[in-house]
Structures are given as structure tokens and as C-alpha cells.
PDB file of C-alpha atoms (C1' of nucleotides) in Angstrom:
ATOM      1  CA  MET A 188     158.974  46.692 -83.537  1.00 78.00           C
ATOM      2  CA  PRO A 189     161.452  44.964 -85.743  1.00 91.00           C
ATOM      3  CA  GLU A 190     159.825  42.411 -87.993  1.00 94.00           C
ATOM      4  CA  LEU A 191     161.101  41.094 -91.327  1.00 95.00           C
ATOM      5  CA  PRO A 192     161.023  44.440 -93.209  1.00 94.00           C
ATOM      6  CA  ASP A 193     162.875  46.259 -90.431  1.00 94.00           C
ATOM      7  CA  VAL A 194     165.503  43.545 -90.225  1.00 95.00           C
ATOM      8  CA  LYS A 195     165.910  43.647 -94.008  1.00 95.00           C
ATOM      9  CA  VAL A 196     166.576  47.382 -93.781  1.00 95.00           C
ATOM     10  CA  PHE A 197     169.140  46.764 -91.026  1.00 95.00           C
ATOM     11  CA  GLU A 198     170.726  44.204 -93.315  1.00 96.00           C
ATOM     12  CA  GLN A 199     170.973  46.713 -96.156  1.00 95.00           C
ATOM     13  CA  HIS A 200     172.543  49.170 -93.748  1.00 95.00           C
ATOM     14  CA  ALA A 201     175.070  46.685 -92.428  1.00 95.00           C
ATOM     15  CA  SER A 202     175.872  45.531 -95.915  1.00 95.00           C
ATOM     16  CA  ALA A 203     176.552  49.085 -97.094  1.00 95.00           C
ATOM     17  CA  ARG A 204     178.519  50.164 -94.055  1.00 93.00           C
ATOM     18  CA  SER A 205     180.464  47.276 -92.633  1.00 95.00           C
ATOM     19  CA  LEU A 206     181.551  44.754 -95.244  1.00 96.00           C
ATOM     20  CA  ASP A 207     185.240  44.233 -95.996  1.00 96.00           C
ATOM     21  CA  ARG A 208     186.376  46.513 -93.219  1.00 96.00           C
ATOM     22  CA  ASN A 209     188.930  45.339 -90.731  1.00 96.00           C
ATOM     23  CA  VAL A 210     187.582  44.984 -87.205  1.00 97.00           C
ATOM     24  CA  ALA A 211     189.801  46.784 -84.704  1.00 97.00           C
ATOM     25  CA  HIS A 212     187.790  46.301 -81.514  1.00 96.00           C
ATOM     26  CA  VAL A 213     184.587  44.819 -80.211  1.00 96.00           C
ATOM     27  CA  HIS A 214     183.024  46.767 -77.365  1.00 95.00           C
ATOM     28  CA  VAL A 215     180.418  44.887 -75.393  1.00 94.00           C
ATOM     29  CA  ARG A 216     178.533  47.415 -73.309  1.00 93.00           C
ATOM     30  CA  ASP A 217     175.865  45.032 -72.099  1.00 90.00           C
ATOM     31  CA  GLN A 218     176.894  41.437 -71.739  1.00 90.00           C
ATOM     32  CA  THR A 219     173.434  40.360 -70.623  1.00 89.00           C
ATOM     33  CA  LEU A 220     172.274  40.623 -74.236  1.00 91.00           C
ATOM     34  CA  LEU A 221     174.871  38.105 -75.401  1.00 92.00           C
ATOM     35  CA  ARG A 222     173.556  34.569 -75.481  1.00 90.00           C
ATOM     36  CA  GLY A 223     175.792  31.559 -75.673  1.00 88.00           C
ATOM     37  CA  VAL A 224     178.913  33.621 -76.325  1.00 92.00           C
ATOM     38  CA  THR A 225     181.220  35.667 -74.128  1.00 92.00           C
ATOM     39  CA  ARG A 226     182.681  39.052 -74.961  1.00 92.00           C
ATOM     40  CA  GLN A 227     186.117  37.418 -75.020  1.00 93.00           C
ATOM     41  CA  LYS A 228     185.059  34.837 -77.563  1.00 93.00           C
ATOM     42  CA  LEU A 229     183.380  37.491 -79.694  1.00 94.00           C
ATOM     43  CA  ALA A 230     186.495  39.639 -79.672  1.00 94.00           C
ATOM     44  CA  SER A 231     188.806  36.757 -80.451  1.00 95.00           C
ATOM     45  CA  GLN A 232     186.655  35.712 -83.407  1.00 95.00           C
ATOM     46  CA  LEU A 233     186.180  39.173 -84.864  1.00 96.00           C
ATOM     47  CA  VAL A 234     189.190  41.350 -84.162  1.00 96.00           C
ATOM     48  CA  GLY A 235     191.550  41.338 -87.116  1.00 96.00           C
ATOM     49  CA  SER A 236     189.027  39.835 -89.486  1.00 96.00           C
ATOM     50  CA  SER A 237     186.235  41.410 -91.497  1.00 96.00           C
ATOM     51  CA  PHE A 238     182.638  40.736 -92.488  1.00 97.00           C
ATOM     52  CA  ASP A 239     182.249  39.535 -96.036  1.00 96.00           C
ATOM     53  CA  GLU A 240     178.529  38.859 -96.279  1.00 96.00           C
ATOM     54  CA  THR A 241     175.216  39.453 -94.576  1.00 95.00           C
ATOM     55  CA  GLN A 242     172.342  37.022 -94.387  1.00 95.00           C
ATOM     56  CA  ARG A 243     168.855  37.212 -92.950  1.00 95.00           C
ATOM     57  CA  HIS A 244     166.400  34.556 -91.940  1.00 95.00           C
ATOM     58  CA  GLY A 245     163.137  35.755 -90.469  1.00 94.00           C
ATOM     59  CA  LYS A 246     163.970  38.262 -87.775  1.00 95.00           C
ATOM     60  CA  PHE A 247     167.574  37.125 -87.376  1.00 95.00           C
ATOM     61  CA  LEU A 248     170.401  38.962 -89.076  1.00 95.00           C
ATOM     62  CA  ALA A 249     173.859  37.464 -89.545  1.00 96.00           C
ATOM     63  CA  LEU A 250     177.087  39.270 -90.269  1.00 96.00           C
ATOM     64  CA  LYS A 251     179.394  36.602 -91.591  1.00 96.00           C
ATOM     65  CA  SER A 252     182.985  36.888 -90.620  1.00 95.00           C
ATOM     66  CA  ASN A 253     185.162  35.606 -93.425  1.00 88.00           C
ATOM     67  CA  GLY A 254     185.391  31.935 -92.899  1.00 71.00           C
ATOM     68  CA  ASN A 255     185.094  31.516 -89.165  1.00 87.00           C
ATOM     69  CA  GLY A 256     181.454  32.079 -88.332  1.00 94.00           C
ATOM     70  CA  ALA A 257     178.659  34.586 -87.994  1.00 95.00           C
ATOM     71  CA  LEU A 258     177.671  37.321 -85.579  1.00 95.00           C
ATOM     72  CA  ILE A 259     173.905  37.085 -85.259  1.00 95.00           C
ATOM     73  CA  PHE A 260     171.470  39.652 -83.948  1.00 95.00           C
ATOM     74  CA  HIS A 261     167.863  39.434 -82.920  1.00 94.00           C
ATOM     75  CA  PHE A 262     166.238  42.805 -82.353  1.00 92.00           C
ATOM     76  CA  GLY A 263     163.492  41.981 -79.921  1.00 90.00           C
ATOM     77  CA  MET A 264     161.080  44.831 -79.730  1.00 85.00           C
ATOM     78  CA  THR A 265     163.282  47.900 -79.813  1.00 87.00           C
ATOM     79  CA  GLY A 266     166.586  46.784 -81.261  1.00 91.00           C
ATOM     80  CA  GLU A 267     168.336  48.477 -84.158  1.00 92.00           C
ATOM     81  CA  LEU A 268     171.636  48.835 -85.970  1.00 94.00           C
ATOM     82  CA  ARG A 269     173.248  52.202 -86.357  1.00 93.00           C
ATOM     83  CA  SER A 270     176.559  53.435 -87.687  1.00 94.00           C
ATOM     84  CA  PHE A 271     178.527  56.355 -86.383  1.00 94.00           C
ATOM     85  CA  ASP A 272     181.886  57.889 -87.198  1.00 93.00           C
ATOM     86  CA  SER A 273     183.402  59.073 -83.987  1.00 92.00           C
ATOM     87  CA  SER A 274     183.490  57.598 -80.498  1.00 90.00           C
ATOM     88  CA  SER A 275     181.965  60.804 -79.154  1.00 89.00           C
ATOM     89  CA  ASP A 276     178.853  60.062 -81.194  1.00 90.00           C
ATOM     90  CA  GLU A 277     178.177  56.724 -79.519  1.00 91.00           C
ATOM     91  CA  PRO A 278     174.407  56.374 -79.289  1.00 89.00           C
ATOM     92  CA  GLU A 279     172.512  55.567 -76.114  1.00 89.00           C
ATOM     93  CA  HIS A 280     171.543  51.970 -75.374  1.00 89.00           C
ATOM     94  CA  ALA A 281     174.378  50.482 -77.405  1.00 92.00           C
ATOM     95  CA  ALA A 282     174.935  46.881 -76.330  1.00 93.00           C
ATOM     96  CA  VAL A 283     177.563  45.785 -78.861  1.00 95.00           C
ATOM     97  CA  ILE A 284     179.795  48.086 -80.880  1.00 95.00           C
ATOM     98  CA  ILE A 285     182.044  46.971 -83.710  1.00 96.00           C
ATOM     99  CA  GLU A 286     184.897  49.387 -84.200  1.00 97.00           C
ATOM    100  CA  PHE A 287     186.555  49.289 -87.604  1.00 97.00           C
ATOM    101  CA  ASN A 288     190.105  50.224 -88.402  1.00 96.00           C
ATOM    102  CA  GLY A 289     190.440  53.827 -89.401  1.00 88.00           C
ATOM    103  CA  ASP A 290     187.259  55.131 -87.782  1.00 80.00           C
ATOM    104  CA  GLY A 291     183.735  53.931 -88.270  1.00 94.00           C
ATOM    105  CA  TYR A 292     181.536  52.049 -85.872  1.00 96.00           C
ATOM    106  CA  LEU A 293     178.552  49.761 -86.181  1.00 96.00           C
ATOM    107  CA  ALA A 294     176.381  49.595 -83.081  1.00 95.00           C
ATOM    108  CA  TYR A 295     173.699  47.152 -82.071  1.00 94.00           C
ATOM    109  CA  LEU A 296     171.258  49.002 -79.829  1.00 93.00           C
ATOM    110  CA  SER A 297     168.490  47.649 -77.678  1.00 91.00           C
ATOM    111  CA  LYS A 298     166.494  50.212 -75.778  1.00 88.00           C
ATOM    112  CA  ARG A 299     164.360  47.739 -73.872  1.00 85.00           C
ATOM    113  CA  ARG A 300     166.961  45.031 -73.801  1.00 84.00           C
ATOM    114  CA  LEU A 301     164.840  42.283 -75.226  1.00 86.00           C
ATOM    115  CA  GLY A 302     167.110  41.376 -78.128  1.00 89.00           C
ATOM    116  CA  GLN A 303     170.124  39.115 -78.293  1.00 92.00           C
ATOM    117  CA  GLY A 304     173.557  38.824 -79.813  1.00 94.00           C
ATOM    118  CA  ARG A 305     174.708  35.335 -80.755  1.00 94.00           C
ATOM    119  CA  TRP A 306     177.570  33.567 -82.429  1.00 94.00           C
ATOM    120  CA  ALA A 307     177.350  30.529 -84.707  1.00 94.00           C
ATOM    121  CA  ALA A 308     179.823  28.692 -86.871  1.00 93.00           C
ATOM    122  CA  CYS A 309     177.176  28.410 -89.587  1.00 93.00           C
ATOM    123  CA  PHE A 310     174.057  30.550 -89.908  1.00 93.00           C
ATOM    124  CA  ASP A 311     172.066  27.951 -91.822  1.00 92.00           C
ATOM    125  CA  ASP A 312     172.678  25.408 -89.074  1.00 91.00           C
ATOM    126  CA  PHE A 313     171.755  28.054 -86.538  1.00 92.00           C
ATOM    127  CA  ALA A 314     168.402  28.665 -88.259  1.00 92.00           C
ATOM    128  CA  GLU A 315     167.740  24.961 -88.215  1.00 90.00           C
ATOM    129  CA  ASP A 316     168.685  24.615 -84.553  1.00 89.00           C
ATOM    130  CA  GLU A 317     166.351  27.501 -83.743  1.00 90.00           C
ATOM    131  CA  ASN A 318     163.655  25.547 -85.516  1.00 90.00           C
ATOM    132  CA  LEU A 319     162.830  28.461 -87.801  1.00 92.00           C
ATOM    133  CA  GLY A 320     160.278  27.958 -90.527  1.00 93.00           C
ATOM    134  CA  PRO A 321     160.886  29.148 -94.088  1.00 94.00           C
ATOM    135  CA  ASP A 322     161.609  32.843 -94.451  1.00 95.00           C
ATOM    136  CA  ALA A 323     158.370  34.720 -95.117  1.00 95.00           C
ATOM    137  CA  LEU A 324     159.884  36.609 -98.058  1.00 94.00           C
ATOM    138  CA  ALA A 325     161.437  33.557 -99.669  1.00 94.00           C
ATOM    139  CA  VAL A 326     158.457  31.248 -99.436  1.00 95.00           C
ATOM    140  CA  ASP A 327     156.596  30.625-102.708  1.00 95.00           C
ATOM    141  CA  LEU A 328     152.954  29.672-103.070  1.00 95.00           C
ATOM    142  CA  ASP A 329     153.588  25.952-102.757  1.00 94.00           C
ATOM    143  CA  GLY A 330     155.784  26.496 -99.734  1.00 94.00           C
ATOM    144  CA  PHE A 331     153.135  28.707 -98.213  1.00 95.00           C
ATOM    145  CA  ARG A 332     150.525  26.012 -98.733  1.00 94.00           C
ATOM    146  CA  ASP A 333     152.811  23.630 -96.868  1.00 93.00           C
ATOM    147  CA  VAL A 334     152.978  26.111 -94.008  1.00 94.00           C
ATOM    148  CA  LEU A 335     149.197  26.165 -93.737  1.00 94.00           C
ATOM    149  CA  ASP A 336     148.624  22.453 -94.262  1.00 93.00           C
ATOM    150  CA  ASP A 337     147.313  20.459 -91.322  1.00 89.00           C
ATOM    151  CA  ARG A 338     147.426  23.435 -88.982  1.00 91.00           C
ATOM    152  CA  ARG A 339     144.821  24.413 -86.472  1.00 88.00           C
ATOM    153  CA  GLY A 340     144.214  27.572 -84.527  1.00 91.00           C
ATOM    154  CA  SER A 341     143.941  31.183 -85.677  1.00 93.00           C
ATOM    155  CA  ILE A 342     145.618  32.381 -88.845  1.00 95.00           C
ATOM    156  CA  LYS A 343     147.236  35.245 -86.973  1.00 94.00           C
ATOM    157  CA  SER A 344     148.973  32.986 -84.474  1.00 93.00           C
ATOM    158  CA  LEU A 345     150.199  30.802 -87.328  1.00 94.00           C
ATOM    159  CA  LEU A 346     151.575  33.767 -89.289  1.00 94.00           C
ATOM    160  CA  MET A 347     153.416  34.881 -86.146  1.00 94.00           C
ATOM    161  CA  ASN A 348     154.708  31.415 -85.319  1.00 93.00           C
ATOM    162  CA  GLN A 349     158.416  31.605 -86.182  1.00 93.00           C
ATOM    163  CA  SER A 350     158.663  27.829 -86.409  1.00 92.00           C
ATOM    164  CA  ALA A 351     155.997  27.785 -89.093  1.00 93.00           C
ATOM    165  CA  LEU A 352     156.973  30.929 -91.000  1.00 94.00           C
ATOM    166  CA  ALA A 353     159.846  33.172 -90.017  1.00 94.00           C
ATOM    167  CA  GLY A 354     159.756  36.955 -89.994  1.00 94.00           C
ATOM    168  CA  ILE A 355     156.231  38.130 -89.265  1.00 95.00           C
ATOM    169  CA  GLY A 356     155.025  39.707 -86.029  1.00 93.00           C
ATOM    170  CA  SER A 357     151.834  41.293 -84.803  1.00 92.00           C
ATOM    171  CA  VAL A 358     151.860  44.480 -86.886  1.00 93.00           C
ATOM    172  CA  TYR A 359     152.575  42.956 -90.291  1.00 94.00           C
ATOM    173  CA  SER A 360     150.340  39.950 -89.729  1.00 94.00           C
ATOM    174  CA  ASP A 361     147.458  42.368 -89.137  1.00 93.00           C
ATOM    175  CA  GLU A 362     148.447  44.249 -92.297  1.00 94.00           C
ATOM    176  CA  ILE A 363     148.625  41.129 -94.453  1.00 95.00           C
ATOM    177  CA  LEU A 364     145.288  39.865 -93.163  1.00 95.00           C
ATOM    178  CA  PHE A 365     143.698  43.238 -93.808  1.00 94.00           C
ATOM    179  CA  HIS A 366     144.874  43.134 -97.424  1.00 95.00           C
ATOM    180  CA  ALA A 367     143.682  39.565 -97.785  1.00 95.00           C
ATOM    181  CA  GLY A 368     140.265  40.309 -96.298  1.00 94.00           C
ATOM    182  CA  VAL A 369     140.693  37.604 -93.666  1.00 95.00           C
ATOM    183  CA  ARG A 370     139.952  38.080 -89.980  1.00 93.00           C
ATOM    184  CA  PRO A 371     142.944  37.484 -87.687  1.00 93.00           C
ATOM    185  CA  ASP A 372     140.945  35.050 -85.545  1.00 92.00           C
ATOM    186  CA  ARG A 373     139.865  32.968 -88.524  1.00 93.00           C
ATOM    187  CA  ASP A 374     140.584  29.292 -88.061  1.00 93.00           C
ATOM    188  CA  VAL A 375     143.307  28.117 -90.456  1.00 94.00           C
ATOM    189  CA  ALA A 376     141.425  24.900 -91.193  1.00 92.00           C
ATOM    190  CA  SER A 377     138.476  26.919 -92.511  1.00 93.00           C
ATOM    191  CA  LEU A 378     140.590  28.510 -95.255  1.00 94.00           C
ATOM    192  CA  GLY A 379     139.973  27.009 -98.683  1.00 93.00           C
ATOM    193  CA  ASN A 380     142.419  26.735-101.559  1.00 92.00           C
ATOM    194  CA  SER A 381     141.549  30.123-102.995  1.00 93.00           C
ATOM    195  CA  ASP A 382     141.783  31.757 -99.556  1.00 93.00           C
ATOM    196  CA  ARG A 383     145.283  30.360 -99.206  1.00 94.00           C
ATOM    197  CA  ARG A 384     146.312  31.672-102.587  1.00 94.00           C
ATOM    198  CA  ASP A 385     144.751  35.028-101.773  1.00 93.00           C
ATOM    199  CA  LEU A 386     146.842  35.234 -98.618  1.00 95.00           C
ATOM    200  CA  HIS A 387     150.145  34.582-100.318  1.00 95.00           C
ATOM    201  CA  ARG A 388     149.956  37.570-102.653  1.00 95.00           C
ATOM    202  CA  PRO A 389     149.512  40.228 -99.921  1.00 95.00           C
ATOM    203  CA  LEU A 390     152.142  38.452 -97.856  1.00 95.00           C
ATOM    204  CA  ARG A 391     154.683  39.263-100.538  1.00 95.00           C
ATOM    205  CA  HIS A 392     153.184  42.617-101.457  1.00 95.00           C
ATOM    206  CA  VAL A 393     153.086  43.955 -97.901  1.00 95.00           C
ATOM    207  CA  LEU A 394     156.602  42.839 -97.043  1.00 95.00           C
ATOM    208  CA  THR A 395     158.243  44.102-100.238  1.00 95.00           C
ATOM    209  CA  THR A 396     156.401  47.413-100.131  1.00 95.00           C
ATOM    210  CA  ALA A 397     157.369  47.943 -96.499  1.00 94.00           C
ATOM    211  CA  ILE A 398     161.009  47.227 -97.357  1.00 95.00           C
ATOM    212  CA  ASP A 399     160.892  49.654-100.284  1.00 94.00           C
ATOM    213  CA  ARG A 400     159.705  52.322 -97.876  1.00 93.00           C
ATOM    214  CA  GLY A 401     162.474  51.702 -95.431  1.00 93.00           C
ATOM    215  CA  ALA A 402     160.149  49.942 -92.974  1.00 92.00           C
ATOM    216  CA  GLN A 403     159.170  53.344 -91.632  1.00 89.00           C
ATOM    217  CA  PRO A 404     155.581  53.301 -90.358  1.00 87.00           C
ATOM    218  CA  ASP A 405     154.965  56.936 -91.306  1.00 86.00           C
ATOM    219  CA  ARG A 406     155.846  56.169 -94.907  1.00 89.00           C
ATOM    220  CA  MET A 407     153.294  53.412 -95.427  1.00 91.00           C
ATOM    221  CA  PRO A 408     150.392  54.014 -97.828  1.00 92.00           C
ATOM    222  CA  GLU A 409     147.280  55.682 -96.420  1.00 90.00           C
ATOM    223  CA  SER A 410     145.268  52.764 -97.761  1.00 93.00           C
ATOM    224  CA  TRP A 411     147.065  50.474 -95.323  1.00 94.00           C
ATOM    225  CA  LEU A 412     145.928  49.449 -91.898  1.00 92.00           C
ATOM    226  CA  LEU A 413     149.192  50.442 -90.252  1.00 91.00           C
ATOM    227  CA  PRO A 414     148.607  54.233 -90.119  1.00 89.00           C
ATOM    228  CA  SER A 415     145.201  53.566 -88.535  1.00 88.00           C
ATOM    229  CA  ARG A 416     146.342  51.189 -85.812  1.00 85.00           C
ATOM    230  CA  GLN A 417     144.720  52.982 -82.929  1.00 79.00           C
ATOM    231  CA  GLU A 418     141.613  52.765 -80.830  1.00 72.00           C
ATOM    232  CA  GLY A 419     138.557  54.183 -82.534  1.00 76.00           C
ATOM    233  CA  ALA A 420     140.173  54.721 -85.935  1.00 85.00           C
ATOM    234  CA  SER A 421     138.142  54.166 -89.076  1.00 89.00           C
ATOM    235  CA  CYS A 422     138.863  51.572 -91.742  1.00 92.00           C
ATOM    236  CA  PRO A 423     140.858  53.073 -94.625  1.00 92.00           C
ATOM    237  CA  ARG A 424     138.792  51.037 -97.074  1.00 93.00           C
ATOM    238  CA  CYS A 425     135.177  51.213 -95.959  1.00 93.00           C
ATOM    239  CA  GLU A 426     135.190  54.034 -93.412  1.00 82.00           C
ATOM    240  CA  GLY A 427     133.639  51.762 -90.793  1.00 89.00           C
ATOM    241  CA  ARG A 428     135.173  51.581 -87.353  1.00 89.00           C
ATOM    242  CA  LEU A 429     138.153  49.307 -86.814  1.00 90.00           C
ATOM    243  CA  THR A 430     137.921  46.640 -84.159  1.00 90.00           C
ATOM    244  CA  SER A 431     140.713  45.934 -81.722  1.00 88.00           C
ATOM    245  CA  ALA A 432     140.868  42.672 -79.855  1.00 88.00           C
ATOM    246  CA  THR A 433     143.410  40.416 -78.225  1.00 88.00           C
ATOM    247  CA  ILE A 434     144.092  37.567 -80.624  1.00 90.00           C
ATOM    248  CA  ALA A 435     146.923  35.128 -80.181  1.00 87.00           C
ATOM    249  CA  GLY A 436     147.898  37.107 -77.106  1.00 85.00           C
ATOM    250  CA  ARG A 437     148.467  40.322 -79.047  1.00 89.00           C
ATOM    251  CA  THR A 438     146.438  43.445 -79.567  1.00 89.00           C
ATOM    252  CA  SER A 439     145.084  43.099 -83.080  1.00 91.00           C
ATOM    253  CA  TYR A 440     143.298  45.534 -85.362  1.00 91.00           C
ATOM    254  CA  PHE A 441     140.935  44.578 -88.139  1.00 92.00           C
ATOM    255  CA  CYS A 442     137.777  45.625 -89.948  1.00 92.00           C
ATOM    256  CA  GLU A 443     134.719  43.496 -89.264  1.00 92.00           C
ATOM    257  CA  SER A 444     133.121  44.338 -92.601  1.00 93.00           C
ATOM    258  CA  CYS A 445     136.177  44.054 -94.874  1.00 94.00           C
ATOM    259  CA  GLN A 446     137.597  40.930 -93.243  1.00 94.00           C
ATOM    260  CA  THR A 447     135.708  37.667 -92.954  1.00 92.00           C
TER     261      THR A 447
ATOM    262  C1'  DA B 170     149.776  20.708 -81.605  1.00 87.18           C
ATOM    263  C1'  DG B 171     147.213  24.090 -79.736  1.00 87.18           C
ATOM    264  C1'  DT B 172     146.078  27.823 -76.071  1.00 87.18           C
ATOM    265  C1'  DA B 173     146.667  30.656 -71.830  1.00 87.18           C
ATOM    266  C1'  DC B 174     149.355  33.040 -68.956  1.00 87.18           C
ATOM    267  C1'  DC B 175     153.490  34.941 -66.891  1.00 87.18           C
ATOM    268  C1'  DA B 176     158.115  36.939 -67.071  1.00 87.18           C
ATOM    269  C1'  DC B 177     161.600  39.613 -69.123  1.00 87.18           C
ATOM    270  C1'  DC B 178     162.460  44.831 -69.989  1.00 87.18           C
ATOM    271  C1'  DT B 179     162.001  50.002 -70.030  1.00 87.18           C
ATOM    272  C1'  DG B 180     160.124  54.005 -72.500  1.00 87.18           C
ATOM    273  C1'  DA B 181     155.795  56.356 -73.581  1.00 87.18           C
ATOM    274  C1'  DC B 182     151.611  57.939 -72.147  1.00 87.18           C
ATOM    275  C1'  DG B 183     147.361  58.972 -69.586  1.00 87.18           C
ATOM    276  C1'  DG B 184     145.162  59.929 -65.198  1.00 87.18           C
ATOM    277  C1'  DC B 185     145.147  62.289 -61.115  1.00 87.18           C
TER     278       DC B 185
ATOM    279  C1'  DT C 198     155.077  69.071 -62.134  1.00 87.18           C
ATOM    280  C1'  DG C 199     155.531  64.494 -60.966  1.00 87.18           C
ATOM    281  C1'  DC C 200     154.228  60.027 -59.485  1.00 87.18           C
ATOM    282  C1'  DC C 201     152.150  55.653 -60.800  1.00 87.18           C
ATOM    283  C1'  DG C 202     149.868  52.206 -63.336  1.00 87.18           C
ATOM    284  C1'  DT C 203     149.401  50.308 -67.751  1.00 87.18           C
ATOM    285  C1'  DC C 204     150.690  49.158 -72.191  1.00 87.18           C
ATOM    286  C1'  DA C 205     153.713  47.910 -75.881  1.00 87.18           C
ATOM    287  C1'  DG C 206     155.307  43.195 -77.951  1.00 87.18           C
ATOM    288  C1'  DG C 207     159.049  39.291 -79.406  1.00 87.18           C
ATOM    289  C1'  DT C 208     160.342  35.478 -77.145  1.00 87.18           C
ATOM    290  C1'  DG C 209     160.580  31.658 -73.872  1.00 87.18           C
ATOM    291  C1'  DG C 210     158.977  28.875 -70.240  1.00 87.18           C
ATOM    292  C1'  DT C 211     155.339  26.379 -67.933  1.00 87.18           C
ATOM    293  C1'  DA C 212     150.945  24.433 -67.305  1.00 87.18           C
ATOM    294  C1'  DC C 213     146.993  22.462 -69.340  1.00 87.18           C
TER     295       DC C 213
END
DNA sequence: AGTACCACCTGACGGC
DNA sequence: TGCCGTCAGGTGGTAC
């Protein structure tokens, strides 16, 4: 489920595999995933040019095409980026494929078709138009305090609110709250100054560690909640049973004794 | 400004 | 073996 760490890993991949390469063709296999842009427009913008930079904000990834705009992907629940070398290796569920001159392809896949491909003249303006909050990895302690200020409702729904803070979904919000010792259904207004500070550190720690490990769930530390996200599992810290409950409309896991 | 609920979508999985 | 219901969950829309 692509959240910030997954998208960061896609960005690293795109950056390593598709910058400064001349685009020969754009193959749109599934036009329904394009939003606000046609396949013709995409092709006319990209063919003959190249990507010179990548940029990420929250769960959105932009491939900037030198000078004229940015190809933007959102990965929904099952989206990913993948490169391949020969047309015979085209992966299943490819929605958009960038073909580079002299072999080499970058594919945007979406198994469950919940993602989207977009086009914007300027990615920063795009992020503003989408009403995205500050990026969860870029926000410092003061910025994080601003995010929490004057908010009501559960901390989990706030962490997942892309307009408040961009990049975090259900899985990583549970992880961050586990590290912080805060229940996901805790009311934001009840968090004191020290609670807020104590949330910011695991926010950074969890996201950077996940990125370092390639955002692969099976590579996360045993001491984390993530490997134990299943019914009836025990808490990796206190050995008590984990609780699962629907909070903010999402199945959430937490430990009733470690999180208050 | 919140919450609640539905819809979108399709693969995985459990029950029978 | 295979059918079917349910769940997963990011987002967006609507109603309250």
C-alpha cells in the first residue's frame, strides 16, 4: 500500500533509471487512470524530450520533463513503478509505459486501478491546488506543531489527512503511534506539548528507516508493529495481545498497554 | 472542521 | 476444485 516510504523508493528508482533519456514513445494502456490529461497531450508533451528531475510531495511523485511540465503519479493502493528492457517483458497491469530511445521502458502499474496519472505545468502549484499539507518527511518540529494546532478528532485521522500532513496512510500511522506510545483513537486536543514532541521523533524515525529498508514490509525490524499486523498477534514490546479496531474508517492495530 | 458511510477497483483468502 | 462473500485501503463525494 504505497505510502510515503514506498513512493520515495519509486522516486529513487525513477531517478536512477529514467533521467536524461530521450522519450521515444508513450504507451497508454489504460486511459481511465489518466486524470485531466489525454494520451495525445501526454505524448505530445513527452515524446522527444527527457526527464531531468524527480520530485515527491506526500504520496505524489513527479517526473519533470525539461522545462515544459511534470508527469505526476499517484499510486493508490497497488500502484508501482517498474523498469524493463524489452517489450516482451512488459509487466501485467501496466497503465502507462514510457519507452526510451535505444531500449528501456519505465512502466506505471496499477493492479487494482485506484491510482492516477496526471500532468501539471508546475508540480509545486499542483501540490497547492490539491491542497496538500506539508510533506511528512520535510516537516520539522515547529511545522509539526502547526499541523496539530487547533485540530480536533483522532490523531490517526489527522496523521492520515493529506491536507494536514502529506504522505502517511493507515499502516505507517499505526507504526508511528506505536513507537510514540499513543493510541490511534486519542483525541488530538488531549495531546500536551511533550506528547507532540514525542510524536515528531518517531514520525521521522519510522519513515527514514522504512525508506532505508526499501519500504519492504518483510524487511522491517521485528520490534516494529508492522510484522505483527494481524488478528491475534502479540505486541512486540510487551507480549500482550494487540487490539484491532476500526479507527478513522480504517482497520487499526495497537497495544492497549503500551499506547495510552 | 469533524465524522460516517458509500463507491471505486480487483486480487487474496477463507468457508463451504 | 471452485464458487462466493468479504476484506484490503487511498481517495473522493455526499450527507450530517
